[in-house]
mmCIF file of C-alpha atoms in Angstrom:
data_model
loop_
_atom_site.group_PDB
_atom_site.id
_atom_site.type_symbol
_atom_site.label_atom_id
_atom_site.label_comp_id
_atom_site.label_asym_id
_atom_site.label_seq_id
_atom_site.Cartn_x
_atom_site.Cartn_y
_atom_site.Cartn_z
ATOM 1 C CA MET O 1 -26.612 -35.910 -63.581
ATOM 2 C CA ALA O 2 -28.748 -37.910 -65.968
ATOM 3 C CA LEU O 3 -30.793 -36.028 -68.556
ATOM 4 C CA LEU O 4 -33.329 -37.371 -71.013
ATOM 5 C CA ASP O 5 -31.692 -37.540 -74.451
ATOM 6 C CA PRO O 6 -33.188 -34.672 -76.502
ATOM 7 C CA ASP O 7 -33.037 -36.856 -79.635
ATOM 8 C CA SER O 8 -34.790 -39.907 -78.144
ATOM 9 C CA PRO O 9 -38.344 -41.028 -78.924
ATOM 10 C CA ALA O 10 -38.965 -40.979 -75.152
ATOM 11 C CA LEU O 11 -38.502 -37.198 -75.141
ATOM 12 C CA ALA O 12 -41.313 -36.734 -77.656
ATOM 13 C CA GLN O 13 -43.565 -38.970 -75.556
ATOM 14 C CA ARG O 14 -42.670 -37.096 -72.368
ATOM 15 C CA ALA O 15 -43.306 -33.737 -74.053
ATOM 16 C CA ALA O 16 -46.768 -34.915 -75.130
ATOM 17 C CA GLU O 17 -47.505 -36.099 -71.572
ATOM 18 C CA ILE O 18 -46.895 -32.615 -70.159
ATOM 19 C CA GLY O 19 -48.436 -30.655 -73.036
ATOM 20 C CA GLU O 20 -45.151 -29.249 -74.318
ATOM 21 C CA SER O 21 -43.678 -29.414 -77.796
ATOM 22 C CA ALA O 22 -40.842 -31.868 -78.289
ATOM 23 C CA GLU O 23 -38.751 -29.043 -79.746
ATOM 24 C CA SER O 24 -39.196 -26.894 -76.642
ATOM 25 C CA LEU O 25 -38.457 -29.724 -74.211
ATOM 26 C CA ALA O 26 -35.393 -30.774 -76.224
ATOM 27 C CA GLY O 27 -34.175 -27.165 -76.171
ATOM 28 C CA GLY O 28 -34.549 -27.070 -72.388
ATOM 29 C CA VAL O 29 -32.542 -30.270 -72.010
ATOM 30 C CA ARG O 30 -29.798 -28.933 -74.284
ATOM 31 C CA LEU O 31 -29.689 -25.683 -72.300
ATOM 32 C CA ALA O 32 -29.421 -27.572 -68.998
ATOM 33 C CA GLU O 33 -26.594 -29.680 -70.408
ATOM 34 C CA ALA O 34 -24.757 -26.585 -71.651
ATOM 35 C CA ARG O 35 -25.039 -24.906 -68.245
ATOM 36 C CA LEU O 36 -23.793 -28.068 -66.517
ATOM 37 C CA ARG O 37 -20.866 -28.213 -68.956
ATOM 38 C CA GLU O 38 -19.923 -24.694 -67.808
ATOM 39 C CA LEU O 39 -19.805 -25.939 -64.197
ATOM 40 C CA ALA O 40 -17.300 -28.643 -65.140
ATOM 41 C CA ASP O 41 -14.540 -25.996 -65.058
ATOM 42 C CA THR O 42 -15.222 -25.196 -61.401
ATOM 43 C CA CYS O 43 -16.434 -28.460 -59.848
ATOM 44 C CA GLU O 44 -16.597 -32.180 -60.411
ATOM 45 C CA ILE O 45 -19.687 -33.014 -62.430
ATOM 46 C CA SER O 46 -20.696 -35.735 -64.856
ATOM 47 C CA VAL O 47 -23.671 -35.641 -67.210
ATOM 48 C CA TRP O 48 -25.215 -38.576 -69.063
ATOM 49 C CA ARG O 49 -28.014 -38.766 -71.638
ATOM 50 C CA TYR O 50 -30.475 -41.625 -71.202
ATOM 51 C CA ARG O 51 -33.110 -42.730 -73.728
ATOM 52 C CA MET O 52 -35.877 -44.383 -71.685
ATOM 53 C CA LEU O 53 -39.106 -42.753 -70.532
ATOM 54 C CA PRO O 54 -38.434 -41.200 -67.111
ATOM 55 C CA THR O 55 -40.295 -42.678 -64.173
ATOM 56 C CA TRP O 56 -38.385 -41.536 -61.076
ATOM 57 C CA ARG O 57 -36.814 -38.200 -60.257
ATOM 58 C CA LEU O 58 -33.807 -38.911 -58.025
ATOM 59 C CA ILE O 59 -31.578 -36.496 -56.190
ATOM 60 C CA ARG O 60 -28.803 -38.252 -54.290
ATOM 61 C CA MET O 61 -26.486 -36.814 -51.688
ATOM 62 C CA ASP O 62 -24.234 -39.486 -50.222
ATOM 63 C CA SER O 63 -26.485 -41.822 -48.217
ATOM 64 C CA THR O 64 -29.700 -39.831 -48.696
ATOM 65 C CA MET O 65 -31.975 -39.699 -51.748
ATOM 66 C CA PHE O 66 -34.928 -37.508 -52.500
ATOM 67 C CA VAL O 67 -37.373 -39.330 -54.761
ATOM 68 C CA GLY O 68 -40.313 -38.074 -56.777
ATOM 69 C CA ALA O 69 -42.145 -39.440 -59.802
ATOM 70 C CA PHE O 70 -42.802 -38.400 -63.374
ATOM 71 C CA ASP O 71 -46.251 -39.136 -64.760
ATOM 72 C CA ALA O 72 -48.536 -37.946 -67.514
ATOM 73 C CA GLY O 73 -49.930 -34.552 -66.630
ATOM 74 C CA TRP O 74 -47.226 -33.326 -64.275
ATOM 75 C CA GLU O 75 -43.520 -32.674 -64.248
ATOM 76 C CA GLY O 76 -41.113 -34.285 -61.780
ATOM 77 C CA HIS O 77 -40.671 -31.102 -59.758
ATOM 78 C CA GLU O 78 -44.436 -31.011 -59.149
ATOM 79 C CA SER O 79 -44.427 -34.481 -57.613
ATOM 80 C CA ALA O 80 -44.351 -35.084 -53.882
ATOM 81 C CA THR O 81 -40.769 -35.764 -52.835
ATOM 82 C CA TYR O 82 -39.797 -38.442 -50.345
ATOM 83 C CA LYS O 83 -36.577 -38.609 -48.362
ATOM 84 C CA VAL O 84 -35.052 -42.092 -48.553
ATOM 85 C CA MET O 85 -32.122 -42.798 -46.254
ATOM 86 C CA GLU O 86 -29.637 -45.626 -46.466
ATOM 87 C CA THR O 87 -30.159 -48.019 -43.558
ATOM 88 C CA PRO O 88 -28.627 -51.440 -42.810
ATOM 89 C CA HIS O 89 -31.696 -53.357 -44.033
ATOM 90 C CA GLY O 90 -33.591 -50.729 -46.036
ATOM 91 C CA PRO O 91 -34.558 -51.874 -49.538
ATOM 92 C CA LEU O 92 -35.689 -48.560 -51.019
ATOM 93 C CA PHE O 93 -32.320 -46.799 -51.005
ATOM 94 C CA ARG O 94 -30.605 -49.860 -52.444
ATOM 95 C CA GLY O 95 -33.287 -50.345 -55.087
ATOM 96 C CA PHE O 96 -33.226 -46.726 -56.257
ATOM 97 C CA ARG O 97 -29.412 -46.696 -56.246
ATOM 98 C CA ARG O 98 -29.306 -49.877 -58.311
ATOM 99 C CA MET O 99 -31.864 -48.537 -60.782
ATOM 100 C CA PHE O 100 -29.966 -45.254 -61.194
ATOM 101 C CA GLU O 101 -26.689 -47.107 -61.743
ATOM 102 C CA ALA O 102 -28.383 -49.258 -64.425
ATOM 103 C CA VAL O 103 -29.636 -46.109 -66.172
ATOM 104 C CA ILE O 104 -26.133 -44.635 -66.126
ATOM 105 C CA ASP O 105 -24.585 -47.883 -67.379
ATOM 106 C CA SER O 106 -26.824 -47.753 -70.479
ATOM 107 C CA SER O 107 -26.377 -43.997 -71.064
ATOM 108 C CA GLU O 108 -23.982 -41.841 -73.060
ATOM 109 C CA ARG O 109 -21.701 -39.544 -71.066
ATOM 110 C CA THR O 110 -21.666 -36.029 -72.499
ATOM 111 C CA VAL O 111 -19.826 -34.028 -69.794
#
């Protein structure tokens, strides 16, 4: 799981985009991270903090991804979500996977 770093300048920008205070959004991220940390005792989970402005909302389950977008004025969960499946010659799955791996590679693991 990759979460926006609550101490990053990108979080303040994202909060302004959705009309929320940076303090409130940062608190929500910290709460989500704490709840995920609690799950680490019962299942395999990893959590990273990234510092760039979020563009894509990705949920991956094996060879299937569900992709939405973040933009000014709406939150990721309000975005239309598209199912992207891994196929032998499909570029979207590979592109989103590569982008997510690059985000993780430049992130700090917290759980």
